[in-house]
CSV table of C-alpha atoms and ligand atoms in Angstrom, one decimal:
chain,number,residue,atom,x,y,z
A,140,MET,CA,10.8,16.8,-27.5
A,141,THR,CA,14.1,15.0,-28.2
A,142,GLY,CA,17.9,14.4,-26.3
A,143,GLU,CA,19.2,11.6,-24.6
A,144,GLY,CA,16.6,12.5,-21.2
A,145,ASN,CA,13.5,11.6,-23.1
A,146,LYS,CA,11.6,8.9,-22.3
A,147,LYS,CA,9.9,7.5,-25.0
A,148,LYS,CA,6.5,6.0,-24.6
A,149,GLU,CA,6.7,3.3,-27.3
A,150,ASN,CA,9.4,1.0,-25.9
A,151,GLN,CA,9.1,2.6,-22.1
A,152,LYS,CA,9.3,-0.3,-19.8
A,153,LYS,CA,6.7,-2.3,-17.2
A,154,VAL,CA,8.0,-0.9,-14.3
A,155,ILE,CA,5.8,-1.2,-10.5
A,156,LEU,CA,6.4,0.6,-7.4
A,157,THR,CA,5.0,0.5,-4.1
A,158,GLY,CA,5.4,-0.2,-1.2
A,159,ASP,CA,4.1,0.2,2.7
A,160,ARG,CA,5.2,1.9,5.4
A,161,PRO,CA,6.3,-0.3,8.7
A,162,THR,CA,4.7,0.8,11.7
A,163,GLY,CA,3.2,-2.3,12.4
A,164,ARG,CA,2.2,-6.0,10.9
A,165,LEU,CA,0.6,-6.2,7.6
A,166,HIS,CA,-3.6,-6.3,8.0
A,167,VAL,CA,-6.3,-7.7,5.2
A,168,GLY,CA,-7.0,-4.0,4.1
A,169,HIS,CA,-3.7,-3.9,2.8
A,170,TYR,CA,-4.0,-7.3,1.6
A,171,VAL,CA,-7.1,-6.7,-0.6
A,172,GLY,CA,-6.1,-3.3,-1.3
A,173,SER,CA,-2.3,-3.6,-2.9
A,174,LEU,CA,-0.5,-6.4,-1.5
A,175,LYS,CA,-2.6,-9.5,-3.5
A,176,ARG,CA,-2.2,-7.3,-6.3
A,177,ARG,CA,1.0,-7.3,-6.6
A,178,VAL,CA,2.0,-10.9,-6.5
A,179,GLU,CA,-0.7,-11.2,-9.1
A,180,LEU,CA,1.3,-8.6,-11.5
A,181,GLN,CA,4.7,-10.0,-10.8
A,182,ASN,CA,2.9,-13.6,-11.9
A,183,SER,CA,2.0,-12.9,-14.8
A,184,GLY,CA,5.6,-12.3,-15.8
A,185,GLU,CA,4.1,-8.7,-17.6
A,186,TYR,CA,6.7,-6.3,-16.0
A,187,ASP,CA,10.4,-5.7,-16.2
A,188,GLU,CA,11.2,-4.8,-13.2
A,189,ILE,CA,8.7,-4.1,-9.8
A,190,TYR,CA,9.7,-2.7,-6.8
A,191,ILE,CA,8.4,-3.4,-3.5
A,192,MET,CA,9.5,-0.7,-0.6
A,193,ILE,CA,9.5,-0.5,3.1
A,194,ALA,CA,8.9,3.0,4.1
A,195,ASP,CA,10.6,3.6,7.0
A,196,ALA,CA,12.0,7.0,6.3
A,197,GLN,CA,8.4,8.2,5.5
A,198,ALA,CA,7.4,5.6,9.5
A,199,LEU,CA,9.6,8.1,10.6
A,200,THR,CA,7.9,11.0,9.8
A,201,ASP,CA,5.2,10.5,12.0
A,202,ASN,CA,7.0,8.5,14.0
A,203,ALA,CA,10.4,10.1,15.2
A,204,ASP,CA,10.5,9.1,18.5
A,205,GLN,CA,9.8,5.7,17.7
A,206,PRO,CA,12.6,4.5,16.2
A,207,GLU,CA,12.0,0.8,17.6
A,208,LYS,CA,9.1,0.2,16.6
A,209,VAL,CA,9.7,1.2,13.0
A,210,ARG,CA,13.2,-1.1,13.0
A,211,GLN,CA,10.7,-4.0,14.3
A,212,ASN,CA,8.7,-3.7,11.8
A,213,ILE,CA,10.4,-3.9,9.2
A,214,LEU,CA,10.8,-7.6,9.8
A,215,GLU,CA,7.2,-7.8,10.1
A,216,VAL,CA,6.2,-6.2,6.5
A,217,ALA,CA,9.4,-8.9,5.3
A,218,LEU,CA,7.5,-11.5,6.3
A,219,ASP,CA,4.1,-10.5,5.8
A,220,TYR,CA,5.7,-9.5,2.2
A,221,MET,CA,7.7,-13.1,1.1
A,222,ALA,CA,4.3,-15.2,3.0
A,223,CYS,CA,1.7,-13.7,0.4
A,224,GLY,CA,3.9,-14.9,-2.2
A,225,LEU,CA,5.8,-12.2,-2.6
A,226,ASP,CA,9.6,-13.2,-4.2
A,227,PRO,CA,12.3,-11.6,-3.9
A,228,ALA,CA,13.6,-13.9,-7.4
A,229,LYS,CA,10.8,-11.5,-9.1
A,230,SER,CA,10.2,-8.2,-6.6
A,231,ASN,CA,12.6,-6.6,-5.3
A,232,LEU,CA,12.2,-5.7,-1.8
A,233,PHE,CA,14.2,-3.2,-0.3
A,234,ILE,CA,13.8,-0.4,1.8
A,235,GLN,CA,13.4,3.4,2.3
A,236,SER,CA,15.9,5.1,4.2
A,237,GLN,CA,19.1,3.0,2.5
A,238,ILE,CA,18.2,4.8,-1.0
A,239,PRO,CA,19.7,8.5,0.0
A,240,GLU,CA,19.0,9.4,-3.5
A,241,LEU,CA,14.9,9.7,-2.9
A,242,THR,CA,15.9,12.3,-0.2
A,243,GLU,CA,18.1,14.3,-2.5
A,244,LEU,CA,15.3,14.7,-5.5
A,245,THR,CA,12.5,15.0,-2.9
A,246,PHE,CA,14.6,18.3,-1.8
A,247,TYR,CA,14.6,18.9,-5.8
A,248,TYR,CA,11.4,18.5,-6.3
A,249,MET,CA,10.1,20.2,-3.0
A,250,ASN,CA,11.1,23.6,-5.4
A,251,LEU,CA,7.8,22.4,-7.7
A,252,VAL,CA,5.8,22.2,-4.8
A,253,THR,CA,3.5,24.6,-3.0
A,254,VAL,CA,2.7,24.7,0.8
A,255,SER,CA,-1.3,25.8,-0.3
A,256,ARG,CA,-1.0,22.6,-2.5
A,257,LEU,CA,-0.4,19.8,-0.4
A,258,GLN,CA,-2.5,21.9,2.5
A,259,ARG,CA,-5.2,20.4,0.3
A,260,ASN,CA,-4.7,17.1,-0.2
A,261,PRO,CA,-7.7,15.6,1.4
A,262,THR,CA,-5.5,12.2,3.0
A,263,VAL,CA,-2.6,13.8,4.6
A,264,LYS,CA,-5.4,16.6,6.2
A,265,ALA,CA,-7.4,13.6,7.2
A,266,GLU,CA,-4.0,12.1,8.4
A,267,ILE,CA,-3.5,15.0,10.3
A,268,GLN,CA,-7.0,14.8,12.5
A,269,MET,CA,-6.4,11.6,13.0
A,270,ARG,CA,-2.7,12.2,14.8
A,271,ASN,CA,-4.1,15.1,16.4
A,272,PHE,CA,-1.6,16.6,15.1
A,273,GLU,CA,-3.2,20.0,14.1
A,274,ALA,CA,-1.4,22.3,16.2
A,275,SER,CA,1.6,20.7,15.8
A,276,ILE,CA,2.4,19.2,12.5
A,277,PRO,CA,6.2,17.1,11.5
A,278,VAL,CA,7.1,18.9,8.4
A,279,GLY,CA,7.8,15.9,7.0
A,280,PHE,CA,4.5,14.4,7.6
A,281,PHE,CA,3.4,17.6,5.9
A,282,THR,CA,6.6,16.3,2.9
A,283,TYR,CA,5.7,13.0,2.7
A,284,PRO,CA,3.7,13.8,-0.9
A,285,ILE,CA,6.9,14.9,-2.7
A,286,SER,CA,8.9,12.2,-1.1
A,287,GLN,CA,6.7,9.3,-2.5
A,288,ALA,CA,6.7,11.2,-5.7
A,289,ALA,CA,10.3,10.5,-5.4
A,290,ASP,CA,9.5,7.1,-4.5
A,291,ILE,CA,7.9,7.0,-7.8
A,292,THR,CA,10.2,8.1,-10.0
A,293,ALA,CA,13.1,7.2,-8.9
A,294,PHE,CA,12.1,4.1,-10.3
A,295,ASP,CA,10.8,6.0,-13.8
A,296,ALA,CA,8.1,3.2,-12.1
A,297,THR,CA,4.5,2.9,-15.0
A,298,THR,CA,2.5,1.3,-12.4
A,299,VAL,CA,1.3,2.0,-8.6
A,300,PRO,CA,-0.5,-0.1,-7.3
A,301,VAL,CA,-2.4,0.6,-4.3
A,302,GLY,CA,-5.7,1.5,-2.3
A,303,GLU,CA,-7.4,4.5,-3.2
A,304,ASP,CA,-6.4,7.0,-0.2
A,305,GLN,CA,-2.8,7.2,-1.8
A,306,MET,CA,-5.0,9.0,-5.1
A,307,PRO,CA,-3.8,12.5,-3.9
A,308,MET,CA,-1.1,11.4,-3.9
A,309,LEU,CA,-0.1,9.7,-7.4
A,310,GLU,CA,-1.9,13.2,-8.3
A,311,GLN,CA,0.4,15.1,-6.8
A,312,THR,CA,3.7,12.8,-8.7
A,313,LYS,CA,1.7,13.6,-12.0
A,314,GLU,CA,1.7,17.5,-11.0
A,315,ILE,CA,5.4,16.9,-10.6
A,316,VAL,CA,6.0,15.2,-13.5
A,317,HIS,CA,5.4,17.4,-15.6
A,318,LYS,CA,6.4,20.3,-13.7
A,319,PHE,CA,10.3,18.7,-13.9
A,320,ASN,CA,9.3,18.1,-17.1
A,321,SER,CA,8.4,20.9,-18.9
A,322,VAL,CA,10.9,23.3,-16.8
A,323,TYR,CA,13.9,20.9,-17.4
A,324,GLY,CA,13.3,18.6,-20.1
A,325,GLU,CA,12.0,15.6,-20.3
A,326,ALA,CA,13.5,13.8,-17.7
A,327,LEU,CA,11.3,12.1,-15.1
A,328,VAL,CA,8.6,9.2,-16.1
A,329,GLU,CA,4.7,9.5,-15.8
A,330,PRO,CA,3.3,6.9,-13.1
A,331,GLU,CA,-0.5,5.2,-13.9
A,332,ILE,CA,-2.3,3.9,-10.0
A,333,LEU,CA,-3.3,0.8,-10.0
A,334,LEU,CA,-6.7,1.2,-8.2
A,335,PRO,CA,-8.7,-2.4,-6.9
A,336,LYS,CA,-11.3,-3.9,-9.5
A,337,ASN,CA,-13.7,-4.3,-6.4
A,338,GLN,CA,-15.2,-1.6,-5.0
A,339,ALA,CA,-15.2,-3.3,-1.8
A,340,CYS,CA,-11.3,-3.4,-1.6
A,341,MET,CA,-10.5,0.5,-2.4
A,342,ARG,CA,-10.6,1.1,1.2
A,343,LEU,CA,-11.2,-1.7,3.6
A,344,PRO,CA,-13.4,-0.5,7.0
A,345,GLY,CA,-12.5,-1.6,10.2
A,346,THR,CA,-13.2,-4.2,12.8
A,347,ASP,CA,-15.2,-1.5,14.4
A,348,GLY,CA,-17.1,-0.2,11.5
A,349,LYS,CA,-14.6,3.1,10.5
A,350,ALA,CA,-13.5,4.4,7.3
A,351,LYS,CA,-10.1,2.5,7.4
A,352,MET,CA,-8.9,-0.9,8.4
A,353,SER,CA,-5.0,0.8,9.9
A,354,LYS,CA,-2.5,0.0,12.1
A,355,SER,CA,-3.3,3.4,13.6
A,356,LEU,CA,-6.8,2.4,14.6
A,357,GLY,CA,-6.1,-0.9,16.0
A,358,ASN,CA,-9.3,-2.0,13.9
A,359,CYS,CA,-7.3,-4.4,12.2
A,360,ILE,CA,-7.1,-8.2,11.4
A,361,TYR,CA,-3.6,-9.1,11.0
A,362,LEU,CA,-2.0,-11.8,8.3
A,363,SER,CA,-0.4,-13.1,10.8
A,364,GLU,CA,-2.9,-13.4,13.0
A,365,GLU,CA,-3.9,-16.3,15.1
A,366,SER,CA,-6.6,-18.4,14.4
A,367,ASP,CA,-8.4,-17.6,17.6
A,368,GLU,CA,-8.4,-14.0,17.4
A,369,ILE,CA,-9.5,-14.2,13.8
A,370,ARG,CA,-12.6,-15.8,15.1
A,371,LYS,CA,-13.0,-13.4,18.6
A,372,LYS,CA,-12.4,-10.1,16.0
A,373,VAL,CA,-15.6,-11.4,13.1
A,374,MET,CA,-17.6,-12.4,16.3
A,375,SER,CA,-17.2,-8.9,17.6
A,376,MET,CA,-17.3,-7.3,14.1
A,377,PHE,CA,-19.8,-4.5,13.6
A,378,THR,CA,-23.2,-4.8,11.2
A,379,ASP,CA,-26.6,-2.8,11.2
A,380,PRO,CA,-27.4,-1.9,14.6
A,381,THR,CA,-31.1,-2.2,13.4
A,382,HIS,CA,-30.9,-5.4,12.3
A,383,ILE,CA,-31.9,-6.5,16.6
A,384,LYS,CA,-34.4,-9.7,16.3
A,385,ILE,CA,-33.3,-12.2,13.4
A,386,THR,CA,-36.4,-11.3,12.0
A,387,ASP,CA,-35.7,-8.0,11.6
A,388,PRO,CA,-34.9,-7.0,8.1
A,389,GLY,CA,-31.2,-5.4,7.3
A,390,LYS,CA,-28.7,-3.5,6.2
A,391,LEU,CA,-26.3,-3.9,3.8
A,392,GLU,CA,-25.2,-0.3,3.8
A,393,GLY,CA,-22.7,0.1,6.1
A,394,ASN,CA,-22.2,-3.3,7.4
A,395,THR,CA,-18.8,-4.4,8.6
A,396,VAL,CA,-20.3,-8.1,7.8
A,397,PHE,CA,-20.7,-8.2,4.6
A,398,THR,CA,-18.0,-5.4,3.1
A,399,TYR,CA,-15.6,-7.6,4.2
A,400,LEU,CA,-17.3,-10.3,2.4
A,401,ASP,CA,-17.7,-8.3,-0.3
A,402,ALA,CA,-14.2,-8.6,-0.4
A,403,PHE,CA,-12.8,-11.9,0.2
A,404,SER,CA,-15.6,-14.6,-0.6
A,405,LYS,CA,-15.2,-16.4,-3.8
A,406,PRO,CA,-18.4,-19.0,-4.7
A,407,GLU,CA,-16.1,-22.0,-3.5
A,408,HIS,CA,-16.3,-20.8,-0.1
A,409,PHE,CA,-20.2,-20.7,-0.6
A,410,GLU,CA,-19.9,-24.8,-2.2
A,411,ALA,CA,-17.8,-26.1,1.5
A,412,PHE,CA,-18.8,-23.2,3.9
A,413,LEU,CA,-22.5,-22.3,3.4
A,414,PRO,CA,-24.2,-25.0,1.2
A,415,GLU,CA,-27.1,-23.6,1.9
A,416,TYR,CA,-26.8,-20.2,-0.3
A,417,ALA,CA,-25.2,-20.3,-4.2
A,418,ASN,CA,-23.6,-17.2,-4.1
A,419,LEU,CA,-23.3,-14.1,-2.2
A,420,GLU,CA,-25.9,-12.3,-3.7
A,421,GLU,CA,-28.6,-15.2,-2.6
A,422,LEU,CA,-27.1,-14.3,1.1
A,423,LYS,CA,-27.7,-10.3,1.1
A,424,ALA,CA,-31.2,-10.7,-0.3
A,425,HIS,CA,-32.1,-12.9,2.8
A,426,TYR,CA,-30.5,-10.7,5.0
A,427,GLN,CA,-32.4,-8.1,3.9
A,428,ARG,CA,-35.7,-10.4,4.0
A,429,GLY,CA,-35.0,-10.5,7.3
A,430,GLY,CA,-34.8,-13.6,8.7
A,431,LEU,CA,-30.8,-14.0,8.3
A,432,GLY,CA,-29.2,-13.7,12.2
A,433,ASP,CA,-25.5,-11.9,12.2
A,434,VAL,CA,-24.7,-14.7,13.7
A,435,LYS,CA,-25.0,-17.1,11.2
A,436,VAL,CA,-23.3,-14.3,8.9
A,437,LYS,CA,-19.7,-13.9,11.0
A,438,ARG,CA,-19.7,-17.3,11.2
A,439,PHE,CA,-19.6,-17.8,7.5
A,440,LEU,CA,-17.1,-14.5,7.2
A,441,ASN,CA,-14.8,-16.1,9.8
A,442,GLU,CA,-14.9,-19.6,7.9
A,443,VAL,CA,-14.2,-17.6,5.2
A,444,LEU,CA,-11.2,-15.5,5.7
A,445,GLN,CA,-9.6,-18.6,7.9
A,446,ALA,CA,-9.1,-20.5,3.9
A,447,GLU,CA,-7.5,-17.0,2.7
A,448,LEU,CA,-5.2,-16.3,5.9
A,449,GLU,CA,-4.0,-19.8,7.2
A,450,PRO,CA,-1.8,-20.7,3.8
A,451,ILE,CA,-0.3,-17.3,4.4
A,452,ARG,CA,0.1,-17.6,8.4
A,453,VAL,CA,1.6,-21.0,8.1
A,454,ARG,CA,4.2,-19.6,5.3
A,455,ARG,CA,5.4,-16.8,7.6
A,456,GLN,CA,6.0,-19.5,10.5
A,457,GLU,CA,8.1,-20.7,7.9
A,458,LEU,CA,9.7,-17.9,7.5
A,459,MET,CA,10.1,-16.9,10.5
A,460,LYS,CA,12.5,-19.3,10.8
A,461,ASP,CA,15.4,-18.0,9.1
A,462,VAL,CA,15.1,-14.5,9.9
A,463,PRO,CA,18.8,-13.7,8.6
A,464,TYR,CA,17.8,-14.6,5.4
A,465,ILE,CA,15.1,-11.7,4.9
A,466,TYR,CA,17.9,-9.3,5.5
A,467,GLU,CA,19.1,-10.9,2.4
A,468,VAL,CA,16.8,-10.5,0.8
A,469,LEU,CA,16.4,-6.3,2.0
A,470,LYS,CA,20.3,-5.4,1.5
A,471,ALA,CA,20.2,-7.0,-1.5
A,472,GLY,CA,16.9,-5.5,-2.8
A,473,SER,CA,18.4,-2.0,-1.4
A,474,GLU,CA,22.0,-2.7,-3.2
A,475,LYS,CA,20.0,-2.9,-6.7
A,476,ALA,CA,17.1,-0.2,-5.8
A,477,GLU,CA,19.9,2.2,-4.7
A,478,SER,CA,21.6,1.7,-8.0
A,479,VAL,CA,18.6,2.7,-9.7
A,480,ALA,CA,17.5,5.6,-8.0
A,481,ALA,CA,21.9,6.4,-8.8
A,482,ALA,CA,21.6,6.9,-12.1
A,483,THR,CA,17.2,8.8,-11.7
A,484,LEU,CA,18.9,11.6,-9.6
A,485,ALA,CA,21.9,11.6,-12.7
A,486,ARG,CA,19.7,12.2,-15.2
A,487,VAL,CA,18.1,14.4,-12.8
A,488,LYS,CA,20.8,16.8,-12.2
A,489,LYS,CA,21.7,17.0,-15.9
A,490,ALA,CA,18.2,17.5,-17.5
A,491,MET,CA,18.2,20.7,-14.3
A,492,LYS,CA,21.9,21.5,-15.6
A,493,ILE,CA,23.1,21.0,-11.5
A,494,ASN,CA,26.2,18.6,-12.7
A,495,TYR,CA,29.1,21.1,-13.0
A,496,PHE,CA,31.6,18.8,-12.9
A,497,GLU,CA,30.2,16.4,-15.9
A,498,ASP,CA,29.4,19.4,-18.3
A,499,GLU,CA,32.9,21.8,-19.3
A,500,ASN,CA,30.0,23.7,-20.8
A,501,LEU,CA,28.2,24.4,-17.2
A,502,LEU,CA,31.6,26.0,-15.8
A,503,LYS,CA,32.7,28.4,-18.5
A,504,SER,CA,31.5,31.9,-17.3
B,557,ATP,P1,-0.4,4.4,9.1
B,557,ATP,O1,-1.8,4.2,9.2
B,557,ATP,O2,0.8,3.6,9.6
B,557,ATP,O3,-0.5,4.8,8.0
B,557,ATP,P2,-2.0,2.4,7.5
B,557,ATP,O4,-2.4,0.8,7.4
B,557,ATP,O5,-3.1,3.3,6.0
B,557,ATP,O6,-0.8,2.3,7.9
B,557,ATP,P3,0.1,2.4,4.5
B,557,ATP,O7,1.3,1.5,5.1
B,557,ATP,O8,0.3,3.9,5.2
B,557,ATP,O9,-0.8,1.2,5.8
B,557,ATP,O10,-0.6,1.8,3.1
B,557,ATP,C1,0.4,0.5,2.3
B,557,ATP,C2,-0.4,0.5,1.4
B,557,ATP,O11,-2.4,0.0,1.2
B,557,ATP,C3,-1.2,1.3,0.1
B,557,ATP,O12,-1.0,1.2,-0.8
B,557,ATP,C4,-2.7,1.7,0.8
B,557,ATP,O13,-2.9,2.5,-0.3
B,557,ATP,C5,-3.1,0.5,1.2
B,557,ATP,N1,-3.9,-0.1,2.5
B,557,ATP,C6,-3.9,0.7,3.6
B,557,ATP,N2,-5.7,0.2,4.8
B,557,ATP,C7,-6.1,0.0,3.3
B,557,ATP,C8,-7.3,-0.5,3.7
B,557,ATP,N3,-8.0,-0.5,4.3
B,557,ATP,N4,-8.1,-0.7,2.9
B,557,ATP,C9,-7.1,-1.1,1.3
B,557,ATP,N5,-6.2,-0.6,0.8
B,557,ATP,C10,-5.2,0.1,1.8
B,558,MG,MG1,-1.7,4.5,5.7
């Protein structure tokens, strides 16, 4: 493989691309599934470029009649990002719709994907069901995995830190990259998914015990949640329905409170809030034996979450005092992102030989 469009692996830059739909404020599922990791990767200094995208165009694919909701949540998501430690000096924060090149790339990639392939995507299938779209799926929503491939490849992303629900999207992106590179010549970089290390963080359940905490299901603990609300939500969380008396043995499988402890608790939390247990294993063993009540475990989880979320909430409140600054960050980030995506689009069009007016040879009869 030769040619200017060829991307060499050896000196390939390490680039992160990931993002969130501005359909609501971010919740603790986003935090453990992707956001926390992004901040660690950002601060590791190991990446050459980091792009964090607020996917408003994708949010509109299933919120076409609610542009105002999407617009308002752009600010909420940006505040959540920066409150968690994403630093605009190190990570490029931008708004998807401001990069028209992404739409153009999507249009060309659409030709490389079949309808039946899209229909097989398990995440899209589940989301269609969740939104009761069965009879009337917006075409834009149906094709959003292709638009995600455009988002990822536009920045030559090598690493995509996301939750487990994004696995089919990454698979789809890789297929598009392979197909594009084999049909038109090597122009696109193949990305790798980076899943959470901790099993409980792959797909954090909702407070109702449902399979996934999701903005659209209303079963979330938000990063910006007030302390009282966190406590109320934790105390009414789903546990083991057969654990009725304290003396009853309790089950851990499907027990949301323990899943959250798996995701959030650290040894120092035990020292600070529950010193009679050395670690989570001991607490779990006692619960399974019987003799440990849900309320005690929930109180501990509440302390853990309060300790994790308080600094985020405080920083967010500070950031809210200067909203124009947040928009400046997004504007500058979007300008930078557009220039990078434009270079990729030019490379793509060149590979496809549809850059007619840049190459005399293409204008000959
Ligand atoms: P929507 O309901 O609008 O789709 P969402 O809550 O699913 O919203 P997204 O914006 O679709 O959030 O997802 C953003 C990122 O957060 C993705 O990387 C996704 O994998 C991750 N994520 C979302 N929910 C969870 C969860 N419950 N556990 C772990 N990761 C999650
Ligand atoms: Mg989602």
